[in-house]
Amino acid sequence: MMLDFRQERFTGFVGNEENSGQQGQVAPRQIRSGGNVLPDSNSVLTVGGRALTKHSHRDHTSSWWGICKGSEQDKNDHAFKKMTEIMDSAAWMNVHELPGELPTIEIRQKNGYGVRWTCDGAEFRGFVEPQMADGHVVGWIH
């Protein structure tokens, strides 16, 4: 199911819970819950928590992602807070396809940090770094 944004401004979708439940729309709170899913393993680290551990080491200043430390539950909580922070301060949102024709919703805040989900809101696809020249070459380290 692809989200229907024709009747809703992007900024209204991101910051507004009152339209949740309308057919074709996924409320922000429902989307965030996709990051709290446990992976197929014995770990209690959620998909969002695991994604945070991947991204936190890329920011050598620790100013955006913060330091990823503590228990797995601490990391899960930190990831959920970052998802919420990005969505609450959203400046940009796009629906596009990732390789494999996977419809994806991407939300970024003003400095370019962002999050991705499948368009039905069911699967958290990860955090994203700001766009940068040669990002893939340098491993998105900044």
PDB file of C-alpha atoms in Angstrom:
ATOM      1  CA  MET A   1       0.000   0.000   0.000  1.00  0.00           C
ATOM      2  CA  MET A   2       1.442   3.351  -1.022  1.00  0.00           C
ATOM      3  CA  LEU A   3       0.637   6.372   1.125  1.00  0.00           C
ATOM      4  CA  ASP A   4      -1.708   8.915  -0.445  1.00  0.00           C
ATOM      5  CA  PHE A   5      -0.247  12.375   0.129  1.00  0.00           C
ATOM      6  CA  ARG A   6      -2.477  14.234  -2.333  1.00  0.00           C
ATOM      7  CA  GLN A   7      -4.884  15.311   0.384  1.00  0.00           C
ATOM      8  CA  GLU A   8      -2.325  16.176   3.020  1.00  0.00           C
ATOM      9  CA  ARG A   9       0.578  18.618   3.111  1.00  0.00           C
ATOM     10  CA  PHE A  10       3.847  16.883   3.923  1.00  0.00           C
ATOM     11  CA  THR A  11       4.452  19.053   6.975  1.00  0.00           C
ATOM     12  CA  GLY A  12       0.962  18.289   8.233  1.00  0.00           C
ATOM     13  CA  PHE A  13       1.578  14.579   7.867  1.00  0.00           C
ATOM     14  CA  VAL A  14       4.821  14.639   9.781  1.00  0.00           C
ATOM     15  CA  GLY A  15       3.778  16.684  12.774  1.00  0.00           C
ATOM     16  CA  ASN A  16       0.067  16.020  13.060  1.00  0.00           C
ATOM     17  CA  GLU A  17      -1.535  13.018  14.754  1.00  0.00           C
ATOM     18  CA  GLU A  18      -5.152  14.129  14.262  1.00  0.00           C
ATOM     19  CA  ASN A  19      -5.414  12.690  10.744  1.00  0.00           C
ATOM     20  CA  SER A  20      -4.333   9.205  11.758  1.00  0.00           C
ATOM     21  CA  GLY A  21      -6.626   6.425  10.712  1.00  0.00           C
ATOM     22  CA  GLN A  22      -7.620   7.918   7.376  1.00  0.00           C
ATOM     23  CA  GLN A  23      -7.390   5.346   4.631  1.00  0.00           C
ATOM     24  CA  GLY A  24      -4.025   5.366   2.885  1.00  0.00           C
ATOM     25  CA  GLN A  25      -2.274   7.406   5.555  1.00  0.00           C
ATOM     26  CA  VAL A  26       0.075   6.190   8.210  1.00  0.00           C
ATOM     27  CA  ALA A  27       0.274   8.314  11.340  1.00  0.00           C
ATOM     28  CA  PRO A  28       3.731   9.329  12.575  1.00  0.00           C
ATOM     29  CA  ARG A  29       3.315   7.392  15.814  1.00  0.00           C
ATOM     30  CA  GLN A  30       2.509   4.224  13.862  1.00  0.00           C
ATOM     31  CA  ILE A  31       5.536   4.745  11.615  1.00  0.00           C
ATOM     32  CA  ARG A  32       7.893   5.185  14.565  1.00  0.00           C
ATOM     33  CA  SER A  33       6.766   1.869  16.006  1.00  0.00           C
ATOM     34  CA  GLY A  34       8.306   0.152  12.962  1.00  0.00           C
ATOM     35  CA  GLY A  35      11.729   0.987  14.403  1.00  0.00           C
ATOM     36  CA  ASN A  36      10.909  -0.801  17.635  1.00  0.00           C
ATOM     37  CA  VAL A  37      10.593  -4.208  15.995  1.00  0.00           C
ATOM     38  CA  LEU A  38      12.978  -6.895  17.165  1.00  0.00           C
ATOM     39  CA  PRO A  39      15.163  -8.426  14.460  1.00  0.00           C
ATOM     40  CA  ASP A  40      15.084 -12.163  13.803  1.00  0.00           C
ATOM     41  CA  SER A  41      17.601 -12.995  16.519  1.00  0.00           C
ATOM     42  CA  ASN A  42      17.871 -13.518  20.257  1.00  0.00           C
ATOM     43  CA  SER A  43      18.951  -9.897  20.742  1.00  0.00           C
ATOM     44  CA  VAL A  44      16.707  -7.349  22.455  1.00  0.00           C
ATOM     45  CA  LEU A  45      18.272  -4.638  20.289  1.00  0.00           C
ATOM     46  CA  THR A  46      15.513  -3.352  17.998  1.00  0.00           C
ATOM     47  CA  VAL A  47      15.907  -2.576  14.319  1.00  0.00           C
ATOM     48  CA  GLY A  48      16.123   1.112  15.270  1.00  0.00           C
ATOM     49  CA  GLY A  49      18.669   0.447  18.014  1.00  0.00           C
ATOM     50  CA  ARG A  50      20.827  -1.549  15.628  1.00  0.00           C
ATOM     51  CA  ALA A  51      20.622   1.232  13.019  1.00  0.00           C
ATOM     52  CA  LEU A  52      21.727   3.781  15.614  1.00  0.00           C
ATOM     53  CA  THR A  53      24.832   1.734  16.450  1.00  0.00           C
ATOM     54  CA  LYS A  54      25.714   1.793  12.751  1.00  0.00           C
ATOM     55  CA  HIS A  55      25.375   5.569  12.410  1.00  0.00           C
ATOM     56  CA  SER A  56      26.660   6.924  15.710  1.00  0.00           C
ATOM     57  CA  HIS A  57      30.308   6.114  14.931  1.00  0.00           C
ATOM     58  CA  ARG A  58      30.161   8.128  11.693  1.00  0.00           C
ATOM     59  CA  ASP A  59      29.792  11.441  13.508  1.00  0.00           C
ATOM     60  CA  HIS A  60      33.234  12.000  15.017  1.00  0.00           C
ATOM     61  CA  THR A  61      31.960  14.978  17.008  1.00  0.00           C
ATOM     62  CA  SER A  62      29.128  12.919  18.556  1.00  0.00           C
ATOM     63  CA  SER A  63      27.059  16.071  18.217  1.00  0.00           C
ATOM     64  CA  TRP A  64      24.143  14.667  16.234  1.00  0.00           C
ATOM     65  CA  TRP A  65      23.686  10.946  16.887  1.00  0.00           C
ATOM     66  CA  GLY A  66      25.304  11.095  20.310  1.00  0.00           C
ATOM     67  CA  ILE A  67      27.391   8.371  21.866  1.00  0.00           C
ATOM     68  CA  CYS A  68      25.894   4.921  21.482  1.00  0.00           C
ATOM     69  CA  LYS A  69      26.514   3.243  24.817  1.00  0.00           C
ATOM     70  CA  GLY A  70      24.728   1.441  27.599  1.00  0.00           C
ATOM     71  CA  SER A  71      22.422  -1.535  27.556  1.00  0.00           C
ATOM     72  CA  GLU A  72      20.548  -2.664  24.473  1.00  0.00           C
ATOM     73  CA  GLN A  73      17.421  -1.081  25.943  1.00  0.00           C
ATOM     74  CA  ASP A  74      19.317   2.224  26.367  1.00  0.00           C
ATOM     75  CA  LYS A  75      20.266   2.058  22.673  1.00  0.00           C
ATOM     76  CA  ASN A  76      16.655   1.271  21.698  1.00  0.00           C
ATOM     77  CA  ASP A  77      15.407   4.256  23.704  1.00  0.00           C
ATOM     78  CA  HIS A  78      18.065   6.534  22.186  1.00  0.00           C
ATOM     79  CA  ALA A  79      17.095   5.414  18.663  1.00  0.00           C
ATOM     80  CA  PHE A  80      13.403   6.056  19.320  1.00  0.00           C
ATOM     81  CA  LYS A  81      14.230   9.544  20.623  1.00  0.00           C
ATOM     82  CA  LYS A  82      16.246  10.278  17.459  1.00  0.00           C
ATOM     83  CA  MET A  83      13.381   9.071  15.243  1.00  0.00           C
ATOM     84  CA  THR A  84      11.009  11.319  17.143  1.00  0.00           C
ATOM     85  CA  GLU A  85      13.400  14.275  17.015  1.00  0.00           C
ATOM     86  CA  ILE A  86      13.810  13.953  13.245  1.00  0.00           C
ATOM     87  CA  MET A  87      10.073  13.672  12.654  1.00  0.00           C
ATOM     88  CA  ASP A  88       9.217  16.524  15.015  1.00  0.00           C
ATOM     89  CA  SER A  89      11.681  18.833  13.241  1.00  0.00           C
ATOM     90  CA  ALA A  90      11.102  17.566   9.696  1.00  0.00           C
ATOM     91  CA  ALA A  91      12.041  19.982   6.943  1.00  0.00           C
ATOM     92  CA  TRP A  92      11.858  17.598   3.981  1.00  0.00           C
ATOM     93  CA  MET A  93       9.989  14.455   3.067  1.00  0.00           C
ATOM     94  CA  ASN A  94      10.037  12.331  -0.058  1.00  0.00           C
ATOM     95  CA  VAL A  95       8.544   9.106  -1.324  1.00  0.00           C
ATOM     96  CA  HIS A  96      10.837   7.188  -3.663  1.00  0.00           C
ATOM     97  CA  GLU A  97      11.979   3.682  -4.488  1.00  0.00           C
ATOM     98  CA  LEU A  98      15.057   2.005  -3.125  1.00  0.00           C
ATOM     99  CA  PRO A  99      16.761  -0.623  -5.298  1.00  0.00           C
ATOM    100  CA  GLY A 100      14.488  -3.610  -5.817  1.00  0.00           C
ATOM    101  CA  GLU A 101      11.440  -1.399  -6.395  1.00  0.00           C
ATOM    102  CA  LEU A 102      10.887  -0.916  -2.664  1.00  0.00           C
ATOM    103  CA  PRO A 103       8.611   2.127  -2.140  1.00  0.00           C
ATOM    104  CA  THR A 104      10.110   4.136   0.707  1.00  0.00           C
ATOM    105  CA  ILE A 105       9.254   7.244   2.686  1.00  0.00           C
ATOM    106  CA  GLU A 106      12.231   9.347   3.737  1.00  0.00           C
ATOM    107  CA  ILE A 107      12.050  12.204   6.234  1.00  0.00           C
ATOM    108  CA  ARG A 108      14.949  14.577   6.944  1.00  0.00           C
ATOM    109  CA  GLN A 109      15.504  17.439   9.344  1.00  0.00           C
ATOM    110  CA  LYS A 110      17.119  20.759   8.306  1.00  0.00           C
ATOM    111  CA  ASN A 111      20.716  19.514   8.623  1.00  0.00           C
ATOM    112  CA  GLY A 112      19.995  16.473   6.449  1.00  0.00           C
ATOM    113  CA  TYR A 113      19.844  13.693   9.054  1.00  0.00           C
ATOM    114  CA  GLY A 114      16.899  11.449   8.408  1.00  0.00           C
ATOM    115  CA  VAL A 115      14.945   8.228   8.665  1.00  0.00           C
ATOM    116  CA  ARG A 116      13.404   5.797   6.168  1.00  0.00           C
ATOM    117  CA  TRP A 117      10.463   3.389   6.303  1.00  0.00           C
ATOM    118  CA  THR A 118       8.593   1.295   3.800  1.00  0.00           C
ATOM    119  CA  CYS A 119       5.638   3.325   2.556  1.00  0.00           C
ATOM    120  CA  ASP A 120       3.145   1.316   4.564  1.00  0.00           C
ATOM    121  CA  GLY A 121       5.039   2.257   7.737  1.00  0.00           C
ATOM    122  CA  ALA A 122       5.584  -1.384   8.675  1.00  0.00           C
ATOM    123  CA  GLU A 123       9.340  -1.702   8.199  1.00  0.00           C
ATOM    124  CA  PHE A 124      11.958   0.728   9.467  1.00  0.00           C
ATOM    125  CA  ARG A 125      14.699   0.922   6.829  1.00  0.00           C
ATOM    126  CA  GLY A 126      17.205   2.935   8.824  1.00  0.00           C
ATOM    127  CA  PHE A 127      18.702   6.293   9.577  1.00  0.00           C
ATOM    128  CA  VAL A 128      20.351   8.377   6.852  1.00  0.00           C
ATOM    129  CA  GLU A 129      23.281  10.769   6.933  1.00  0.00           C
ATOM    130  CA  PRO A 130      23.277  14.212   5.313  1.00  0.00           C
ATOM    131  CA  GLN A 131      24.191  14.310   1.650  1.00  0.00           C
ATOM    132  CA  MET A 132      27.881  14.995   1.157  1.00  0.00           C
ATOM    133  CA  ALA A 133      30.408  14.963  -1.661  1.00  0.00           C
ATOM    134  CA  ASP A 134      31.944  11.483  -2.016  1.00  0.00           C
ATOM    135  CA  GLY A 135      29.833  10.196   0.880  1.00  0.00           C
ATOM    136  CA  HIS A 136      30.097   6.558  -0.183  1.00  0.00           C
ATOM    137  CA  VAL A 137      33.842   6.867  -0.719  1.00  0.00           C
ATOM    138  CA  VAL A 138      34.497   8.185   2.805  1.00  0.00           C
ATOM    139  CA  GLY A 139      31.932   5.902   4.466  1.00  0.00           C
ATOM    140  CA  TRP A 140      29.743   8.871   5.437  1.00  0.00           C
ATOM    141  CA  ILE A 141      32.254   9.802   8.149  1.00  0.00           C
ATOM    142  CA  HIS A 142      31.904  13.446   9.133  1.00  0.00           C
TER     143      HIS A 142
END
